Coordinates of N, CA and C in Angstrom, one line a residue:
M3 N -52.8 -92.2 -60.7 CA -51.5 -92.6 -60.3 C -50.6 -92.8 -61.5
T4 N -49.4 -92.3 -61.5 CA -48.5 -92.4 -62.6 C -47.9 -93.8 -62.7
Q5 N -47.3 -94.1 -63.8 CA -46.7 -95.5 -64.0 C -45.6 -95.7 -62.9
N6 N -44.8 -94.6 -62.7 CA -43.7 -94.7 -61.7 C -44.3 -94.9 -60.3
E7 N -45.4 -94.2 -60.0 CA -46.0 -94.4 -58.7 C -46.5 -95.8 -58.5
K8 N -47.1 -96.4 -59.5 CA -47.6 -97.8 -59.5 C -46.4 -98.7 -59.3
K9 N -45.3 -98.5 -60.0 CA -44.2 -99.4 -59.9 C -43.6 -99.3 -58.5
L10 N -43.5 -98.1 -58.0 CA -42.9 -97.9 -56.6 C -43.8 -98.6 -55.6
L11 N -45.1 -98.5 -55.7 CA -46.0 -99.1 -54.8 C -45.9 -100.6 -54.9
Q12 N -45.8 -101.2 -56.1 CA -45.6 -102.6 -56.2 C -44.3 -103.1 -55.6
Q13 N -43.3 -102.4 -55.8 CA -42.0 -102.7 -55.2 C -42.0 -102.6 -53.7
F14 N -42.7 -101.5 -53.2 CA -42.8 -101.3 -51.8 C -43.5 -102.5 -51.1
R15 N -44.6 -102.9 -51.7 CA -45.4 -104.0 -51.2 C -44.6 -105.4 -51.1
S16 N -43.6 -105.5 -51.9 CA -42.8 -106.7 -52.0 C -41.7 -106.8 -50.9
L17 N -41.5 -105.6 -50.2 CA -40.4 -105.5 -49.2 C -40.9 -106.0 -47.9
T18 N -39.9 -106.4 -47.0 CA -40.2 -106.8 -45.7 C -40.4 -105.5 -44.9
E19 N -40.9 -105.6 -43.7 CA -41.2 -104.4 -42.9 C -40.0 -103.6 -42.6
N20 N -38.9 -104.2 -42.3 CA -37.6 -103.5 -42.1 C -37.2 -102.8 -43.4
Q21 N -37.3 -103.4 -44.5 CA -36.9 -102.8 -45.8 C -37.8 -101.6 -46.1
R22 N -39.1 -101.7 -45.7 CA -40.0 -100.6 -45.9 C -39.6 -99.4 -45.1
E23 N -39.3 -99.7 -43.8 CA -38.8 -98.6 -42.9 C -37.6 -97.9 -43.5
T24 N -36.6 -98.7 -44.0 CA -35.4 -98.2 -44.5 C -35.7 -97.3 -45.8
L25 N -36.6 -97.8 -46.6 CA -37.0 -97.0 -47.8 C -37.7 -95.7 -47.4
L26 N -38.5 -95.8 -46.4 CA -39.2 -94.5 -46.0 C -38.2 -93.5 -45.4
D27 N -37.2 -94.1 -44.6 CA -36.2 -93.2 -44.1 C -35.4 -92.6 -45.2
F28 N -35.1 -93.4 -46.2 CA -34.3 -92.8 -47.4 C -35.1 -91.8 -48.1
A29 N -36.4 -92.1 -48.3 CA -37.3 -91.1 -49.0 C -37.3 -89.8 -48.2
A30 N -37.4 -89.9 -46.9 CA -37.4 -88.7 -46.0 C -36.1 -88.0 -46.2
F31 N -35.0 -88.7 -46.3 CA -33.7 -88.1 -46.5 C -33.6 -87.3 -47.8
L32 N -34.1 -88.0 -48.9 CA -34.1 -87.3 -50.2 C -35.0 -86.1 -50.2
A33 N -36.1 -86.1 -49.5 CA -36.9 -84.9 -49.4 C -36.3 -83.8 -48.6
T34 N -35.5 -84.1 -47.6 CA -34.8 -83.1 -46.8 C -33.6 -82.5 -47.6
R35 N -33.0 -83.3 -48.5 CA -31.9 -82.8 -49.2 C -32.2 -81.5 -50.0
E36 N -33.4 -81.4 -50.6 CA -33.7 -80.2 -51.3 C -33.9 -79.1 -50.4
E37 N -34.6 -79.3 -49.2 CA -34.8 -78.3 -48.2 C -33.5 -77.8 -47.7
V38 N -32.5 -78.6 -47.4 CA -31.2 -78.3 -46.9 C -30.5 -77.4 -47.9
A39 N -30.5 -77.9 -49.2 CA -29.8 -77.2 -50.2 C -30.4 -75.8 -50.4
E40 N -31.7 -75.6 -50.3 CA -32.3 -74.3 -50.4 C -32.0 -73.4 -49.2
A41 N -31.9 -74.0 -48.0 CA -31.7 -73.3 -46.8 C -30.2 -73.0 -46.6
S42 N -29.4 -73.7 -47.3 CA -27.9 -73.6 -47.2 C -27.4 -73.8 -45.8
E43 N -28.0 -74.6 -45.1 CA -27.6 -75.0 -43.8 C -27.0 -76.4 -43.8
P44 N -26.2 -76.8 -42.9 CA -25.7 -78.2 -42.9 C -26.8 -79.2 -42.8
A45 N -26.6 -80.3 -43.6 CA -27.5 -81.4 -43.6 C -27.7 -82.0 -42.2
Q46 N -28.9 -82.4 -41.9 CA -29.1 -83.1 -40.6 C -29.0 -84.6 -40.8
P47 N -28.6 -85.3 -39.7 CA -28.6 -86.8 -39.8 C -30.0 -87.3 -40.0
V48 N -30.0 -88.5 -40.6 CA -31.3 -89.2 -40.9 C -31.5 -90.2 -39.8
P49 N -32.4 -89.9 -38.8 CA -32.5 -90.8 -37.7 C -32.9 -92.2 -38.1
M50 N -32.1 -93.2 -37.6 CA -32.4 -94.6 -37.8 C -32.2 -95.3 -36.5
E51 N -33.2 -96.1 -36.1 CA -33.1 -96.8 -34.8 C -32.1 -97.9 -34.9
R52 N -31.4 -98.0 -33.8 CA -30.3 -99.0 -33.7 C -31.0 -100.3 -33.2
P53 N -30.9 -101.4 -34.1 CA -31.5 -102.7 -33.7 C -30.9 -103.3 -32.5
A54 N -31.6 -104.1 -31.8 CA -31.1 -104.7 -30.6 C -29.9 -105.6 -30.9
Q55 N -30.0 -106.4 -31.9 CA -28.9 -107.3 -32.4 C -28.4 -106.7 -33.7
E56 N -27.2 -106.3 -33.7 CA -26.7 -105.7 -35.0 C -25.2 -106.0 -35.1
S57 N -24.8 -106.4 -36.3 CA -23.4 -106.7 -36.5 C -22.7 -105.3 -36.7
V58 N -21.4 -105.4 -36.6 CA -20.6 -104.2 -36.8 C -20.7 -103.7 -38.3
V59 N -20.7 -104.6 -39.2 CA -20.9 -104.2 -40.6 C -22.2 -103.5 -40.9
K60 N -23.3 -104.0 -40.3 CA -24.6 -103.4 -40.5 C -24.6 -102.1 -39.8
A61 N -24.0 -102.0 -38.6 CA -23.9 -100.7 -37.9 C -23.2 -99.6 -38.7
I62 N -22.1 -100.0 -39.4 CA -21.4 -99.1 -40.2 C -22.3 -98.6 -41.4
K63 N -23.0 -99.5 -42.0 CA -24.0 -99.2 -43.1 C -25.1 -98.3 -42.5
R64 N -25.6 -98.6 -41.4 CA -26.6 -97.7 -40.8 C -26.1 -96.3 -40.5
L65 N -24.9 -96.2 -39.9 CA -24.3 -94.9 -39.6 C -24.0 -94.2 -40.9
M66 N -23.5 -94.8 -41.9 CA -23.3 -94.1 -43.2 C -24.6 -93.6 -43.8
A67 N -25.7 -94.3 -43.6 CA -27.0 -93.8 -44.0 C -27.5 -92.7 -43.1
T68 N -27.2 -92.8 -41.8 CA -27.6 -91.8 -40.9 C -26.9 -90.5 -41.1
Y69 N -25.6 -90.6 -41.5 CA -24.8 -89.4 -41.8 C -24.3 -89.4 -43.2
P70 N -25.2 -89.3 -44.2 CA -24.8 -89.3 -45.6 C -24.0 -88.1 -46.0
M71 N -24.0 -87.0 -45.2 CA -23.2 -85.8 -45.6 C -21.7 -86.0 -45.3
L72 N -21.4 -87.0 -44.5 CA -20.0 -87.1 -44.1 C -19.2 -87.8 -45.3
E73 N -17.9 -87.3 -45.4 CA -17.1 -87.9 -46.5 C -16.5 -89.3 -46.0
R74 N -16.8 -90.3 -46.7 CA -16.4 -91.7 -46.4 C -14.9 -91.8 -46.2
N75 N -14.2 -91.1 -47.1 CA -12.7 -91.2 -47.0 C -12.2 -90.7 -45.7
K76 N -12.8 -89.7 -45.1 CA -12.4 -89.2 -43.8 C -12.7 -90.2 -42.7
L77 N -13.6 -91.0 -42.9 CA -14.0 -92.0 -41.8 C -13.4 -93.3 -42.0
L78 N -12.8 -93.6 -43.2 CA -12.3 -94.9 -43.5 C -11.3 -95.5 -42.5
H79 N -10.3 -94.7 -42.2 CA -9.2 -95.2 -41.3 C -9.7 -95.6 -39.9
E80 N -10.5 -94.6 -39.3 CA -11.0 -94.9 -38.0 C -12.0 -96.0 -37.9
T81 N -12.9 -96.1 -39.0 CA -13.9 -97.1 -39.1 C -13.2 -98.5 -39.2
S82 N -12.1 -98.5 -40.1 CA -11.4 -99.8 -40.3 C -10.7 -100.2 -39.0
N83 N -10.2 -99.3 -38.2 CA -9.6 -99.6 -36.9 C -10.6 -100.2 -36.0
Q84 N -11.8 -99.7 -35.9 CA -12.8 -100.3 -35.1 C -13.2 -101.7 -35.5
M85 N -13.3 -101.9 -36.8 CA -13.6 -103.2 -37.4 C -12.5 -104.2 -37.0
T86 N -11.3 -103.8 -37.1 CA -10.1 -104.6 -36.7 C -10.2 -105.0 -35.2
R87 N -10.5 -104.0 -34.4 CA -10.6 -104.3 -33.0 C -11.6 -105.4 -32.7
H88 N -12.7 -105.4 -33.5 CA -13.7 -106.4 -33.3 C -13.3 -107.7 -33.8
V89 N -12.9 -107.8 -35.1 CA -12.6 -109.0 -35.7 C -11.3 -109.7 -35.2
I90 N -10.2 -108.9 -35.1 CA -8.9 -109.5 -34.7 C -8.7 -109.6 -33.2
H91 N -9.1 -108.5 -32.5 CA -8.9 -108.4 -31.1 C -10.0 -108.9 -30.2
G92 N -11.2 -109.3 -30.8 CA -12.3 -109.8 -30.1 C -13.1 -108.9 -29.3
I93 N -13.0 -107.6 -29.5 CA -13.8 -106.6 -28.8 C -15.3 -106.8 -29.2
P94 N -16.2 -106.9 -28.2 CA -17.6 -107.2 -28.5 C -18.2 -106.2 -29.4
A95 N -19.1 -106.7 -30.3 CA -19.7 -105.8 -31.3 C -20.4 -104.6 -30.6
V96 N -21.1 -104.8 -29.5 CA -21.8 -103.8 -28.9 C -20.8 -102.6 -28.5
T97 N -19.7 -103.0 -28.0 CA -18.7 -102.0 -27.6 C -18.2 -101.2 -28.8
V98 N -17.9 -101.9 -29.9 CA -17.4 -101.3 -31.1 C -18.4 -100.4 -31.7
I99 N -19.7 -100.9 -31.7 CA -20.8 -100.1 -32.3 C -21.0 -98.8 -31.5
D100 N -20.9 -98.9 -30.2 CA -21.0 -97.7 -29.3 C -19.9 -96.7 -29.7
E101 N -18.7 -97.2 -29.9 CA -17.6 -96.3 -30.3 C -17.7 -95.8 -31.7
L102 N -18.3 -96.6 -32.6 CA -18.6 -96.1 -34.0 C -19.6 -94.9 -33.9
E103 N -20.6 -95.1 -33.1 CA -21.6 -94.0 -33.0 C -21.0 -92.7 -32.5
V104 N -20.1 -92.8 -31.5 CA -19.4 -91.6 -31.1 C -18.5 -91.0 -32.2
L105 N -17.8 -91.9 -32.9 CA -16.9 -91.5 -34.0 C -17.7 -90.7 -35.1
F106 N -18.9 -91.3 -35.5 CA -19.7 -90.6 -36.5 C -20.2 -89.3 -36.0
H107 N -20.7 -89.3 -34.8 CA -21.2 -88.0 -34.2 C -20.1 -87.0 -34.1
R108 N -18.9 -87.4 -33.7 CA -17.8 -86.4 -33.7 C -17.5 -85.8 -35.0
H109 N -17.5 -86.7 -36.1 CA -17.3 -86.2 -37.4 C -18.4 -85.3 -37.9
Y110 N -19.6 -85.6 -37.5 CA -20.8 -84.7 -37.8 C -20.6 -83.4 -37.1
E111 N -20.2 -83.4 -35.9 CA -20.0 -82.1 -35.2 C -19.0 -81.2 -35.9
A112 N -17.9 -81.9 -36.3 CA -16.9 -81.1 -37.1 C -17.4 -80.6 -38.4
Y113 N -18.3 -81.4 -39.0 CA -18.9 -81.0 -40.3 C -19.8 -79.7 -40.1
I114 N -20.6 -79.7 -39.0 CA -21.5 -78.5 -38.8 C -20.8 -77.3 -38.2
T115 N -19.6 -77.5 -37.7 CA -18.9 -76.3 -37.1 C -18.4 -75.4 -38.2
P116 N -18.8 -74.1 -38.1 CA -18.4 -73.2 -39.1 C -16.9 -73.1 -39.2
P117 N -16.3 -72.9 -40.3 CA -14.9 -72.8 -40.5 C -14.2 -71.8 -39.6
D118 N -14.9 -70.7 -39.3 CA -14.2 -69.7 -38.5 C -14.2 -70.1 -37.0
K119 N -15.0 -71.1 -36.6 CA -15.0 -71.6 -35.2 C -14.1 -72.8 -35.0
K120 N -13.5 -73.3 -36.1 CA -12.7 -74.5 -35.9 C -11.3 -74.1 -35.4
P121 N -10.7 -74.9 -34.5 CA -9.4 -74.6 -34.0 C -8.3 -74.6 -35.0

């Protein structure tokens, strides 16, 4: 085992179960990046389970990690609007998170649509 592998294992063991799952998801994402680059096909979302109790901020972070191929600048305005609806207007977190998931999926669909098929 190399020094880096030992260090990674030591750090992995110090994490909580949720952190370990996140690290494994991220490692899987990194592994697929090379495959995607070689295949020259659009990147696939990194599946992450939605926790039963989740804040809007954590949901945004989870969705950013799920869809790392999306440009954050393109999502900023709509994501901010959803956060404002929750914080200022009192829309329940669950409702806002549902709408954020639709928003991110819609942006992903636009990302994978070939340029010649876009309206």
